[in-house]
Every structure is written in structure tokens, then in C-alpha cells.
mmCIF file of C-alpha atoms and ligand atoms in Angstrom:
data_model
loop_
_atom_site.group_PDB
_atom_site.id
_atom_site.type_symbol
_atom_site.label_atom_id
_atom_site.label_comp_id
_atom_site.label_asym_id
_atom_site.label_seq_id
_atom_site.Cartn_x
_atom_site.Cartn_y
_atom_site.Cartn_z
ATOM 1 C CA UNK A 4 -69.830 29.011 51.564
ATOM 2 C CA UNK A 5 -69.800 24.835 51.646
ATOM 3 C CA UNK A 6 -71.844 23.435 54.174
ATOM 4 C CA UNK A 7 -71.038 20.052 55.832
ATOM 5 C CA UNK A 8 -73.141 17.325 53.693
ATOM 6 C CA UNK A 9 -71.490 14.442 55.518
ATOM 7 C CA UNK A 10 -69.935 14.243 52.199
ATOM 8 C CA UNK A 11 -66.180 14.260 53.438
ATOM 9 C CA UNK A 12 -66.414 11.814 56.687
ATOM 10 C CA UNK A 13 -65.897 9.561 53.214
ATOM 11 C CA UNK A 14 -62.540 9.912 52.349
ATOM 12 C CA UNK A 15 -61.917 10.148 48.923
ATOM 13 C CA UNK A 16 -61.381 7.871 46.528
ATOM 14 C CA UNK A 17 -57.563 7.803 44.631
ATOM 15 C CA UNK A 18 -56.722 5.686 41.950
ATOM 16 C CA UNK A 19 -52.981 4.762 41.189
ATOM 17 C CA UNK A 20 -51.313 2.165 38.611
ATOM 18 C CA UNK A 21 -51.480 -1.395 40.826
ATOM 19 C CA UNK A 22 -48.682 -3.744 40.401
ATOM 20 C CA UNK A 23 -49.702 -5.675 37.407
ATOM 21 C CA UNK A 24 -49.561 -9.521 37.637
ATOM 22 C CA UNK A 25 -50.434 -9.616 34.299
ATOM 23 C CA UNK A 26 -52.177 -12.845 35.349
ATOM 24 C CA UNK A 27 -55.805 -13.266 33.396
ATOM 25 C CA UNK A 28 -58.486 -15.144 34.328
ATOM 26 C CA UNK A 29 -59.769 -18.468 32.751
ATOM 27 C CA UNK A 30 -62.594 -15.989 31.574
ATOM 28 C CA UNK A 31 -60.384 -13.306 30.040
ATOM 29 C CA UNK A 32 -58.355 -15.932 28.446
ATOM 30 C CA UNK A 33 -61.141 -18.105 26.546
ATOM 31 C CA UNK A 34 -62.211 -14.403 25.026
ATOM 32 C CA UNK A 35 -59.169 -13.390 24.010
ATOM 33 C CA UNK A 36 -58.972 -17.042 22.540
ATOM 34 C CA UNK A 37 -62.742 -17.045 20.548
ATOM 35 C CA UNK A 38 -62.102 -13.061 19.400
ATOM 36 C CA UNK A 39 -59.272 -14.786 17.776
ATOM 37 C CA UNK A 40 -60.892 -17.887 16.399
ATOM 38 C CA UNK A 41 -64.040 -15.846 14.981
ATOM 39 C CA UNK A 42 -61.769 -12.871 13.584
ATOM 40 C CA UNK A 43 -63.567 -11.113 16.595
ATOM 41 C CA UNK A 44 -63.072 -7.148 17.236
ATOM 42 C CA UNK A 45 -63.740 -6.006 20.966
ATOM 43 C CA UNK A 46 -64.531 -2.127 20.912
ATOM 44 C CA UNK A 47 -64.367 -1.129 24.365
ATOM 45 C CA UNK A 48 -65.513 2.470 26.012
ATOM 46 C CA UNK A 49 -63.646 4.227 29.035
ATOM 47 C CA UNK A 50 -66.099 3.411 30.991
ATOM 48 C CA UNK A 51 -66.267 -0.365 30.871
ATOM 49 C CA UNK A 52 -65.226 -2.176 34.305
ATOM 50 C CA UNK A 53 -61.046 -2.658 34.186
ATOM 51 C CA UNK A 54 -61.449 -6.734 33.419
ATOM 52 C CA UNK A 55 -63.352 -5.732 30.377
ATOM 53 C CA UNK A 56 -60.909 -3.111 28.998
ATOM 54 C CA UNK A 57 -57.646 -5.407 29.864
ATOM 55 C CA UNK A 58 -59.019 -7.750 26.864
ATOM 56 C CA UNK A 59 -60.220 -5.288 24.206
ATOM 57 C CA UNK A 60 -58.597 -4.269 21.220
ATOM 58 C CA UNK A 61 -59.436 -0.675 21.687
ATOM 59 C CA UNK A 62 -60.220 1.121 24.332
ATOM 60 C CA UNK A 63 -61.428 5.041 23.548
ATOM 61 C CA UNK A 64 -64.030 7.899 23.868
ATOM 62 C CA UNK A 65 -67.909 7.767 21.474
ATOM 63 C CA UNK A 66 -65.851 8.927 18.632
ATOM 64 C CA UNK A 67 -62.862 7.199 18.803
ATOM 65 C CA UNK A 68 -65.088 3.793 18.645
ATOM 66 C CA UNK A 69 -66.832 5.185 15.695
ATOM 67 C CA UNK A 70 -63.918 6.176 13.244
ATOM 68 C CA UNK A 71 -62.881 1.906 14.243
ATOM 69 C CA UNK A 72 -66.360 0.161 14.164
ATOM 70 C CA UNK A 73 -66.241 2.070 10.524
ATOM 71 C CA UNK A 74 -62.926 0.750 9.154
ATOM 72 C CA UNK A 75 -62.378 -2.536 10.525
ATOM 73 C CA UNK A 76 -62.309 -5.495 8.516
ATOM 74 C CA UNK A 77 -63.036 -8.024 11.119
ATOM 75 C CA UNK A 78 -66.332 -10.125 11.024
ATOM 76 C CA UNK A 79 -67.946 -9.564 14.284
ATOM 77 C CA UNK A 80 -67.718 -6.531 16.325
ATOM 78 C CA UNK A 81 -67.934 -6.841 19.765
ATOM 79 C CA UNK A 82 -69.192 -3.865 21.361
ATOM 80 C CA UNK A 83 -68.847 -2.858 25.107
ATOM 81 C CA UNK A 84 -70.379 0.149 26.071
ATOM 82 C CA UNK A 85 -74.212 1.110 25.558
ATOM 83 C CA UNK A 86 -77.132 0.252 22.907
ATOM 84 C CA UNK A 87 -76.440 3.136 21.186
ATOM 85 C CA UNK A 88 -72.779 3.087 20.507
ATOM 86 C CA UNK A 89 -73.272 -0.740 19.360
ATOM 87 C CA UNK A 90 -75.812 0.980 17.357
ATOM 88 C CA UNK A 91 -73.873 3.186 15.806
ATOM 89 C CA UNK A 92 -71.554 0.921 15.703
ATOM 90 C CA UNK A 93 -74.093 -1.598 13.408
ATOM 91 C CA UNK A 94 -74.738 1.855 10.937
ATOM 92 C CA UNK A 95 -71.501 2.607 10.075
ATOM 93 C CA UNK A 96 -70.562 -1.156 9.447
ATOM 94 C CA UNK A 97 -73.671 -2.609 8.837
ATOM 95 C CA UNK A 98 -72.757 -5.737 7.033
ATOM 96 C CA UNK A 99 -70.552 -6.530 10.279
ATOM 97 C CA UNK A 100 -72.510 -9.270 13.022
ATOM 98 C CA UNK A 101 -72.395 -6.491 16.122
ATOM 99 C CA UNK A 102 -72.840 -7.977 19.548
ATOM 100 C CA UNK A 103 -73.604 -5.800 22.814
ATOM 101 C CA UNK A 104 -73.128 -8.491 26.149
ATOM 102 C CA UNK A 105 -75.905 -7.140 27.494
ATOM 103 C CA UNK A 106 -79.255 -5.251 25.232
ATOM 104 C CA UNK A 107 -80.446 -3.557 28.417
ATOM 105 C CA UNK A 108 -77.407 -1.352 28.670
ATOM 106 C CA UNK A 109 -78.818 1.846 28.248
ATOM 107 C CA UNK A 110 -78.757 5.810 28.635
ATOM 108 C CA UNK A 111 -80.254 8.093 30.435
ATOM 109 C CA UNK A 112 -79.782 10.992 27.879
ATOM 110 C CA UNK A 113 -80.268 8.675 25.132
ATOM 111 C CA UNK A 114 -83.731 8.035 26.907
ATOM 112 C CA UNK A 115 -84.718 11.447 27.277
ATOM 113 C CA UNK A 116 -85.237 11.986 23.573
ATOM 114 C CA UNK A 117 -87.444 10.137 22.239
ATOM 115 C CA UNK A 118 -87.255 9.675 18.324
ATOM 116 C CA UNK A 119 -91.546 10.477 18.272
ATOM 117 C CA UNK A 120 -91.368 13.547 20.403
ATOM 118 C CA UNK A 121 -88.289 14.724 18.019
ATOM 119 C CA UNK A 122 -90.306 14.317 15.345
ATOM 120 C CA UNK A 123 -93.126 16.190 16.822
ATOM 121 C CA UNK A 124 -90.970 19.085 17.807
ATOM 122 C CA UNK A 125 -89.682 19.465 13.989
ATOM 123 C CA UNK A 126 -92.918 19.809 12.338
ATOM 124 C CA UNK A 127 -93.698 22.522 14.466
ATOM 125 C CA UNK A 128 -90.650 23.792 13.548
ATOM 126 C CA UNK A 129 -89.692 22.785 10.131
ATOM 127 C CA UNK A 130 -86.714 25.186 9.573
ATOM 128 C CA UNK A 131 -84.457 24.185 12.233
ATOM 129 C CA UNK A 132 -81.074 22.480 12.059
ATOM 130 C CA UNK A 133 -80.816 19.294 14.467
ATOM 131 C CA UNK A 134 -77.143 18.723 16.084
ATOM 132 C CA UNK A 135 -77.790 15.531 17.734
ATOM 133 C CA UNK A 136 -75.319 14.286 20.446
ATOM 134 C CA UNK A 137 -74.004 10.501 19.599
ATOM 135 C CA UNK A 138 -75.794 9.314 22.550
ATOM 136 C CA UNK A 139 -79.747 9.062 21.245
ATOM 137 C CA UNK A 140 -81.354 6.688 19.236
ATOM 138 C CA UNK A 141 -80.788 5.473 15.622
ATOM 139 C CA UNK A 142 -84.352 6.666 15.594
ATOM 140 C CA UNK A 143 -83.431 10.111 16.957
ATOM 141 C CA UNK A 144 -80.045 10.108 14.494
ATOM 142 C CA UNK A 145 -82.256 9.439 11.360
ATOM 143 C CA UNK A 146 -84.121 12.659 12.709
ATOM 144 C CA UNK A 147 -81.160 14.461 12.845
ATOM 145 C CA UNK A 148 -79.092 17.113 10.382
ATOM 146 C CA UNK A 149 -75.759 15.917 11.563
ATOM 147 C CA UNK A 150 -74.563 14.321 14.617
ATOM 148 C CA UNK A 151 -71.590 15.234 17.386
ATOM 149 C CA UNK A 152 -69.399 13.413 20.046
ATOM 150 C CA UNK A 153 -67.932 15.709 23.429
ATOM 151 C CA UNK A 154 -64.904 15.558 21.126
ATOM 152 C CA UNK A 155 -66.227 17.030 17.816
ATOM 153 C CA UNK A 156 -68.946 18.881 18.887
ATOM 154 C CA UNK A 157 -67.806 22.767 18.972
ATOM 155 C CA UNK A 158 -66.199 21.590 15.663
ATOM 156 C CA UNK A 159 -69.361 20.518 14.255
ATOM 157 C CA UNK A 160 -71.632 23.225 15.017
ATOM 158 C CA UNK A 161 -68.824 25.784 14.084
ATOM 159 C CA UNK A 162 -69.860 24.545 10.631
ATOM 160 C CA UNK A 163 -73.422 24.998 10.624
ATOM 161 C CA UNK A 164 -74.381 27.112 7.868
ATOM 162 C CA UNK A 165 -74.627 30.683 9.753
ATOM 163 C CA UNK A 166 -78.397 31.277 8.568
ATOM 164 C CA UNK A 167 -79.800 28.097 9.639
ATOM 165 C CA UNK A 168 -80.718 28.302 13.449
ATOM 166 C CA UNK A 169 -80.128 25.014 15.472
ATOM 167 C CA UNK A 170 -81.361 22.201 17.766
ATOM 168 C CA UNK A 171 -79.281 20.602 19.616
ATOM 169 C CA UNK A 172 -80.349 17.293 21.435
ATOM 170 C CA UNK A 173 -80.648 16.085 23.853
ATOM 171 C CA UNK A 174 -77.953 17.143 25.944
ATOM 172 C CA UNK A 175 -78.547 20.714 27.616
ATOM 173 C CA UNK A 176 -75.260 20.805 29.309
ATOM 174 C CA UNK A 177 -73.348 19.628 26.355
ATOM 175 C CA UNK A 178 -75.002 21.804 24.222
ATOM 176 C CA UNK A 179 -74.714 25.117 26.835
ATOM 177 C CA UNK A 180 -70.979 24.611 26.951
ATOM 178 C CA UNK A 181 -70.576 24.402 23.580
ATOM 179 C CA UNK A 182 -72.722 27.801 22.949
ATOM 180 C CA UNK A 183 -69.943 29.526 25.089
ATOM 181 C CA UNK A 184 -67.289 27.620 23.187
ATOM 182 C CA UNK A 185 -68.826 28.980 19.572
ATOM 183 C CA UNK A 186 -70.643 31.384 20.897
ATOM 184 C CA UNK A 187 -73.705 30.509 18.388
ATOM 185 C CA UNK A 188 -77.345 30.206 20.108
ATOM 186 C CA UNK A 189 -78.840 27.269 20.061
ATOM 187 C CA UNK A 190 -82.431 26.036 21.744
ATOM 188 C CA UNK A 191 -81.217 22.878 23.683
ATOM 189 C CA UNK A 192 -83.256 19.598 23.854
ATOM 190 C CA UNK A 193 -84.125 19.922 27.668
ATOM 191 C CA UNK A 194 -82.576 16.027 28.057
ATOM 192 C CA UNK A 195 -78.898 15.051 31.127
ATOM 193 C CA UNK A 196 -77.165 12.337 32.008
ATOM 194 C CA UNK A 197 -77.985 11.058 35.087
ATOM 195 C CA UNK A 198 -75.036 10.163 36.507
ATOM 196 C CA UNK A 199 -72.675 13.768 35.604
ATOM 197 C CA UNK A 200 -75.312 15.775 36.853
ATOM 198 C CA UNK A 201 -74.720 14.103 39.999
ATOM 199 C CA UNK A 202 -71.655 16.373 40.567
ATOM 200 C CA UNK A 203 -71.588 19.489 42.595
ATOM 201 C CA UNK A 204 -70.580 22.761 43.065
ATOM 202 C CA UNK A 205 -69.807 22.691 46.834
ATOM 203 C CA UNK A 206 -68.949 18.781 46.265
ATOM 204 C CA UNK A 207 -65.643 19.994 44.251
ATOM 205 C CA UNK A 208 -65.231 23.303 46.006
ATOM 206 C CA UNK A 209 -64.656 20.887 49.123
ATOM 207 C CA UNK A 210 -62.398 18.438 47.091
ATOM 208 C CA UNK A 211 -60.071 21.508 46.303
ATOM 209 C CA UNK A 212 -59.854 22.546 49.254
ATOM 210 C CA UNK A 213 -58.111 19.300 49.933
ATOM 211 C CA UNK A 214 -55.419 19.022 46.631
ATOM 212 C CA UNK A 215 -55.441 22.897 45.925
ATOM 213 C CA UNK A 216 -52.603 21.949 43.021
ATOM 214 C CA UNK A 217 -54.629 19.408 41.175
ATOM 215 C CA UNK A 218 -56.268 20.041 38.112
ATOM 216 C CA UNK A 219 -59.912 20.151 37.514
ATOM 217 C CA UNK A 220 -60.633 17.958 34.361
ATOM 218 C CA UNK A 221 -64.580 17.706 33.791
ATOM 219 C CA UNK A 222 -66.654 16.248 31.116
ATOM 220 C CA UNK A 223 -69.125 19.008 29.814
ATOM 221 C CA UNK A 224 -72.046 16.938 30.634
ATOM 222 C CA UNK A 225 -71.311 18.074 33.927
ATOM 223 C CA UNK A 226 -73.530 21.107 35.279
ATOM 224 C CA UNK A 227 -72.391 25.017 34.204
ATOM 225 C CA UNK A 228 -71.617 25.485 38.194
ATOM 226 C CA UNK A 229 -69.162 22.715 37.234
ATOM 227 C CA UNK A 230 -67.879 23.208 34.355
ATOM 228 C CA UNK A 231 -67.077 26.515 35.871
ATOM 229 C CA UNK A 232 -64.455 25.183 38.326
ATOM 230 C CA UNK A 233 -62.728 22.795 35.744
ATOM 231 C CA UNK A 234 -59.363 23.544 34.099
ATOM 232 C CA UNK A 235 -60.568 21.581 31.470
ATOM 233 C CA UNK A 236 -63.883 20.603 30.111
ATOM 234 C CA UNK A 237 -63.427 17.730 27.320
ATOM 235 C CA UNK A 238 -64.280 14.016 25.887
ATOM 236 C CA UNK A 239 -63.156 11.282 28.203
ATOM 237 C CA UNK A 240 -60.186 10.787 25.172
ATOM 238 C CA UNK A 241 -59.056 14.237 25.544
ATOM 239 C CA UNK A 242 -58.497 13.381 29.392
ATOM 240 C CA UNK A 243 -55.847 11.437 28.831
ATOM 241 C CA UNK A 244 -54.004 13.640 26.276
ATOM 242 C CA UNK A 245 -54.733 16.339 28.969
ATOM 243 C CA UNK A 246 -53.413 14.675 31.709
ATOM 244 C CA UNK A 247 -50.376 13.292 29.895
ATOM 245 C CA UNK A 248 -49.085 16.450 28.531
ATOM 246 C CA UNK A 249 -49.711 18.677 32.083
ATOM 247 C CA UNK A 250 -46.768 18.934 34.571
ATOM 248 C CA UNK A 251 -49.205 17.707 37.604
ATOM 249 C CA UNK A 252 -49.031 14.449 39.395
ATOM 250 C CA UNK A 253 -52.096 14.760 40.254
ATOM 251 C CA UNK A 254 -55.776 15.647 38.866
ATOM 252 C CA UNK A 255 -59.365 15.655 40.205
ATOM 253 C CA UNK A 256 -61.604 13.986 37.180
ATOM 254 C CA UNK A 257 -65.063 14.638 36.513
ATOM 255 C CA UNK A 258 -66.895 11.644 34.802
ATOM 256 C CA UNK A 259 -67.861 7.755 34.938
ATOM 257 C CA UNK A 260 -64.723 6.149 37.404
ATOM 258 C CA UNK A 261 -64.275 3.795 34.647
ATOM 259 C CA UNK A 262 -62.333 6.543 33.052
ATOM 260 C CA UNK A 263 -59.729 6.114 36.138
ATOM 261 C CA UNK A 264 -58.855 2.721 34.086
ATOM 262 C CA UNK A 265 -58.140 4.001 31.070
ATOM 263 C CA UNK A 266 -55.713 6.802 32.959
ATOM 264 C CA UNK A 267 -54.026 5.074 35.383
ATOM 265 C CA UNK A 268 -52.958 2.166 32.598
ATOM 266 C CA UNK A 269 -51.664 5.003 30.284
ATOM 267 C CA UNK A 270 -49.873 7.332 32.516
ATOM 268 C CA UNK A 271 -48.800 4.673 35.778
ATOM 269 C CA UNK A 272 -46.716 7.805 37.271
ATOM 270 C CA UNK A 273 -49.746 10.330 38.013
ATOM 271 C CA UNK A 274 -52.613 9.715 40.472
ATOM 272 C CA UNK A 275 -56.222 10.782 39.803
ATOM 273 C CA UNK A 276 -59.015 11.669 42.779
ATOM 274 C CA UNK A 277 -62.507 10.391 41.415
ATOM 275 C CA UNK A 278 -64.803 13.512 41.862
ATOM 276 C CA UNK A 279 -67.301 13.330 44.786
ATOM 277 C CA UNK A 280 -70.913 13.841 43.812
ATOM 278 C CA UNK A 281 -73.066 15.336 46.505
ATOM 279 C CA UNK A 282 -73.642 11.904 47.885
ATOM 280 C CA UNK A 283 -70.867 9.592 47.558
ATOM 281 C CA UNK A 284 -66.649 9.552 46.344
ATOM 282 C CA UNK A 285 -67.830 6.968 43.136
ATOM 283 C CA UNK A 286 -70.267 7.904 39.825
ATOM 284 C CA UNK A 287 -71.049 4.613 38.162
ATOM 285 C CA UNK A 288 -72.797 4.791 34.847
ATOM 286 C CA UNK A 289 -75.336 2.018 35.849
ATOM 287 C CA UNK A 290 -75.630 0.977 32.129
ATOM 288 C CA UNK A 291 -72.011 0.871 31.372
ATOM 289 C CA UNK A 292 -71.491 -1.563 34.117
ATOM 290 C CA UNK A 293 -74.758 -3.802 32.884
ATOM 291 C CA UNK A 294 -71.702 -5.633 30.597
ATOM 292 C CA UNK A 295 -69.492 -7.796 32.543
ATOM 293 C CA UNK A 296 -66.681 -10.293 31.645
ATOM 294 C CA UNK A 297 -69.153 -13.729 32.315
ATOM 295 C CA UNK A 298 -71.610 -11.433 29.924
ATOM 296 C CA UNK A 299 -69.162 -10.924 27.532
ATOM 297 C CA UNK A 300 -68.093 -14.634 27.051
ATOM 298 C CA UNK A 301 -71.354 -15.420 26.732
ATOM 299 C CA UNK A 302 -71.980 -13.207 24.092
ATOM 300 C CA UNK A 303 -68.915 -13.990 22.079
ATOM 301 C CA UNK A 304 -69.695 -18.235 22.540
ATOM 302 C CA UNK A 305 -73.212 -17.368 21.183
ATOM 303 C CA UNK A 306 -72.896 -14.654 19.090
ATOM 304 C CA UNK A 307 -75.722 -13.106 20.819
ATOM 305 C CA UNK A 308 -77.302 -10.674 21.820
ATOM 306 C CA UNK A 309 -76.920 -8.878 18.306
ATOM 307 C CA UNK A 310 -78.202 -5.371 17.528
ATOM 308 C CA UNK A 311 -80.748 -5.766 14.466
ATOM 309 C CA UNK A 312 -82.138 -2.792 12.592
ATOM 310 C CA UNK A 313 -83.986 -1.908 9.206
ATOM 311 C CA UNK A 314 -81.851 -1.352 6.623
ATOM 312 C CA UNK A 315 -84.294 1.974 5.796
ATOM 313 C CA UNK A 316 -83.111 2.965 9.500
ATOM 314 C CA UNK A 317 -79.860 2.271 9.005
ATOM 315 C CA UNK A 318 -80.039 4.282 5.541
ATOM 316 C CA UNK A 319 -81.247 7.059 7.177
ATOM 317 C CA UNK A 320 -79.665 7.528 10.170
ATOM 318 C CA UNK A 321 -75.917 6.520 8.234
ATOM 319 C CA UNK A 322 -76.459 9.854 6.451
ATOM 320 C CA UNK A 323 -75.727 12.606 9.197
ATOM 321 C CA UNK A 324 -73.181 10.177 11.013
ATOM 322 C CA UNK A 325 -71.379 10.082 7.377
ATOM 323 C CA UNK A 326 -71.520 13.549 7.952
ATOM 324 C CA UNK A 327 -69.947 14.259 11.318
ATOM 325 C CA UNK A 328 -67.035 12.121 9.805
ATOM 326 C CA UNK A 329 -66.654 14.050 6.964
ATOM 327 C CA UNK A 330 -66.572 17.492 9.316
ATOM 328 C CA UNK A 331 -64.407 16.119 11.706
ATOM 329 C CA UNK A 332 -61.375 14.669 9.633
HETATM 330 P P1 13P B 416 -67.211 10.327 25.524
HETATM 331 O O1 13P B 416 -67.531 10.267 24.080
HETATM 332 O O2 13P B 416 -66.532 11.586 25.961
HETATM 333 O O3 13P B 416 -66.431 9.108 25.934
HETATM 334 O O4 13P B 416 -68.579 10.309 26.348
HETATM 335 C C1 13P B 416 -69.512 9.292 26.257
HETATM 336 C C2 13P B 416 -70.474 9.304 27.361
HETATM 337 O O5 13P B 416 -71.402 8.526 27.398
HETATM 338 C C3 13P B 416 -70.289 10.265 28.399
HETATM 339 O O6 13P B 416 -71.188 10.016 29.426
HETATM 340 FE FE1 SF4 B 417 -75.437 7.762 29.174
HETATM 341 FE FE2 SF4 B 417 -74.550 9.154 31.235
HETATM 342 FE FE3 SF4 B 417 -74.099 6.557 31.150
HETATM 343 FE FE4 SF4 B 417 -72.806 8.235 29.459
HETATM 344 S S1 SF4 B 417 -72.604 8.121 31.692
HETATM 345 S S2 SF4 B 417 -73.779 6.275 28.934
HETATM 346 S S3 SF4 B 417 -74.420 9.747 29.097
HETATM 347 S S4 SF4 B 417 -76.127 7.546 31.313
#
């Protein structure tokens, strides 16, 4: 049964490939200019505003920006997304300068696990395995066995040593979806992200009932009641391999509209519907969007804000990233 919210006197939001001007802006131009002149590297995530992603040098999902803030060669990496991607960012290249535009960019998940209440858990505990999601703390990662993106992470825990039993933190969603993916039992760090819990049940029951034909694609940090209704549960890079290789014009997607960027720049001939939540037709990730392009010239003029941590931290917390590379090649 879905009951009238007031939900769908908003119409809802469709994104299409605009006619591209391919015009910048004085802004976009002087950073494209100093990434150049300081042999510069702009790692950007899906869900960075569309200004921001026109002038990076790659534009992908947690794990995608990984495997490059590891192999390139350029002196400064600057990182849009959220503290703890720059973060990992900084461990897996840490003689590299790594710049986030603004330090206050944050996560909700991230936040919900902190590295002291980890640690208290575990010596309770001492025999479990941690699987910690990318987005927590270097604190949290140091804590950690080995860590996982939404694209790796049934293929991480798949490898988990059948006797040990695991923790996975601090997404419960994530972690839930990939127990029915493995089917291994796991105790789940009790930690969501704020903004994909924000979907609904009835809110996408009511958006089918409009394009009955479009495919559900859903990120599994989305709720089980959900992830239920999606044709596809995956990392915001497997959308667009998803959406590219389906027959449909058109698709309902279930994340951070940033994403509808990335996808409407890669495949101009489909359309995508931004999933309603059960308040509104747009999800901003209020962190992601903390970065914007006056930010980011800022940063790259000053070469500031930079993300500084201990090498012991980054010693430690290297170690079961290394690892998630290693199990994911
Ligand atoms: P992806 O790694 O799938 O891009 O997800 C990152 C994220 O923060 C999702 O909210
Ligand atoms: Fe964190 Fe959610 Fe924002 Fe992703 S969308 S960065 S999980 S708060």
C-alpha cells in the first residue's frame, strides 16, 4: 500500500546530457593551468558537483581513486571527495603533498565509528576479524584486518579465512547485503550513511509506478527494503558499466545525484530519474558538496589545506589497505 506523503506533488527530477558549450570558467581554467604548472593530479569522486568533475583527471568510485592515488607519479594530489578518501589517499602515497579544498568534508558513516570505541570493542573480543569499509578513519583502518570498497567488498570477505568469524564496520547495510551476497555471518558495526538511508520503500514503489520499464540501480548502503526493489545493487563505478551495457534508455538511480554527472557525461543517449527520498526528488551528500571550484583554486594556489598524519599511523593503517589491493587484483 503507498500512502500519499506529498512526496509526488514534486515532480521528479531527470537528468539528460545538456548541450555542451565546452566553455570553462576563468576559475576552471586557472586550475587546469596551476595542476599543470605544479605537476598537479586532481582525483575526483562521483559525487563531486559537475564544475569540479569537468576539470579532474579522474573521475571514479572509493576504489577506483585508490588503485590511482597509489600509482601516480605526480607531486601533489589533489583530492576531491571526503577526509577520508584524501586520507587514504595520503597512506597509499604518502611521500605525495595531498590537498582536500575543504578539511571539514566529512562522513557520516565514517563518524559513526570511532577509532577508541573500535578499539574497545576488540579487546572484548580479541578473536575477531575486522572488515572495515573504506569510509572510517585512518584511525579505524589501523584497527582493522583488511579493508573493502562497495566494489570489492563480497570479494574481500569471500576470502576471509573460513574459521575466523568477522566484524564488519561500520556500515550495517553494506555489510547485510554483502552477508546475502556470501552468505557468511558477520556481526555488523551498528554505523549508516545519512544521506542513502534517506531512501524509501514506498518512495521508489511510487517512482515505479511512474517508469515501470526503468531499471532500479541502488547503492547497497541503501536500506534492505531497498535494496530489495533494485535490479542492481553496486559501487557508484559499477553504475555506469551497468547502465552502459543494459538495453534501457532509462534507469531510476539510488545514491548521491552527483553520480547523475558522471552518467549522463558517459552515456549522453540514456536518461536517469534521481531517486526520491521520503522527503524530497534530490540526496546531496552534504560533505561531498563542502568542496567547490573557488575552494579548489584556493587550495591548489596555496597548497593548502593538506592532510598530515604520523608516519606510525600511516604504517599501520597502509598494512590492511595493502591488503585489499592485493585481494582485489
Ligand atoms: P563508492 O565507492 O561506491 O563510490 O561509494 C562511496 C561513498 O561514499 C558512497 O556513499
Ligand atoms: Fe559518507 Fe554517505 Fe556522504 Fe558517502 S554519501 S561520503 S557514505 S555521508
Amino acid at each position: 500500500m503507498i500512502k500519499d506523503n506529498g512526496l509526488f506533488s514534486s515532480p521528479l527530477k531527470i537528468f539528460r546530457k545538456q548541450s555542451d558549450t565546452g566553455n570553462l570558467t576563468k576559475e576552471q581554467e586557472e586550475i587546469i593551468r596551476l595542476k599543470k604548472e605544479k605537476n598537479a593530479i586532481l582525483l575526483c569522486h562521483n559525487y563531486q558537483i559537475d564544475p569540479i568533475q569537468e576539470v579532474a583527471d579522474y573521475v571514479g568510485d572509493s576504489l577506483g581513486l585508490a588503485r590511482q592515488a597509489a600509482s601516480t607519479d605526480a607531486d601533489i594530489i589533489v583530492f576531491c571527495g571526503v577526509h577520508f578518501m584524501a586520507e587514504t589517499a595520503k597512506i597509499l602515497n604518502s611521500s605525495k603533498t595531498v590537498l582536500l579544498p575543504d578539511l571539514d568534508a566529512g562522513c557520516s558513516l565514517s563518524d559513526s565509528c570511532p577509532a577508541d570505541q573500535l578499539k574497545e570493542y576488540k579487546s572484548k573480543n580479541p578473536d575477531l576479524f575486522v572488515v572495515a569499509y573504506v569510509n572510517c578513519s585512518a584511525a579505524v583502518k589501523a584497527e582493522s584486518d583488511v579493508i573493502c570498497t562497495s566494489g570489492n567488498a563480497v570479494q574481500i570477505v569471500n576470502q576471509v579465512p573460513d574459521d575466523q568469524e568477522i566484524l564488519f564496520v561500520p556500515d550495517q547495510n553494506l555489510g547485510q547485503w554483502v552477508m546475502s551476497q556470501t552468505k557468511r555471518k558477520m556481526r555488523l558495526w551498528p554505523g549508516s550513511c545519512y544521506a542513502h538511508v534517506l531512501f524509501t520503500q514506498e518512495s521508489i514503489e511510487r517512482c515505479r509506478l511512474e517508469y515501470p520499464t526503468a531499471p532500479v540501480v541502488a547503492h547497497p548502503e541503501c536500506v534492505e527494503t531497498v535494496r530489495d526493489l533494485a535490479d542492481e545493487v553496486c559501487s557508484t563505478e559499477k553504475m555506469v558499466t551497468f547502465c552502459k551495457e543494459h538495453s534501457s534508455e532509462t534507469f531510476i538511480i539510488l545514491t548521491e545525484t552527483g553520480m547523475m554527472h558522471r552518467l549522463t557525461r558517459e552515456l549522453p543517449e540514456k536518461s536517469f530519474i534521481a531517486g526520491p527520498t521520503g522527503n524530497c526528488s534530490c540526496n546531496d551528500c552534504r560533505y561531498m558538496k563542502m568542496n567547490t571550484v573557488t575552494k579548489l583554486l584556493n587550495c591548489l594556489k596555496t597548497e593548502s589545506p593538506e592532510i598530515d598524519l604520523t608516519n606510525d599511523l600511516i604504517k599501520n593503517s597502509k598494512r590492511p589497505i595493502q591488503r585489499m589491493l592485493d585481494w582485489s587484483q
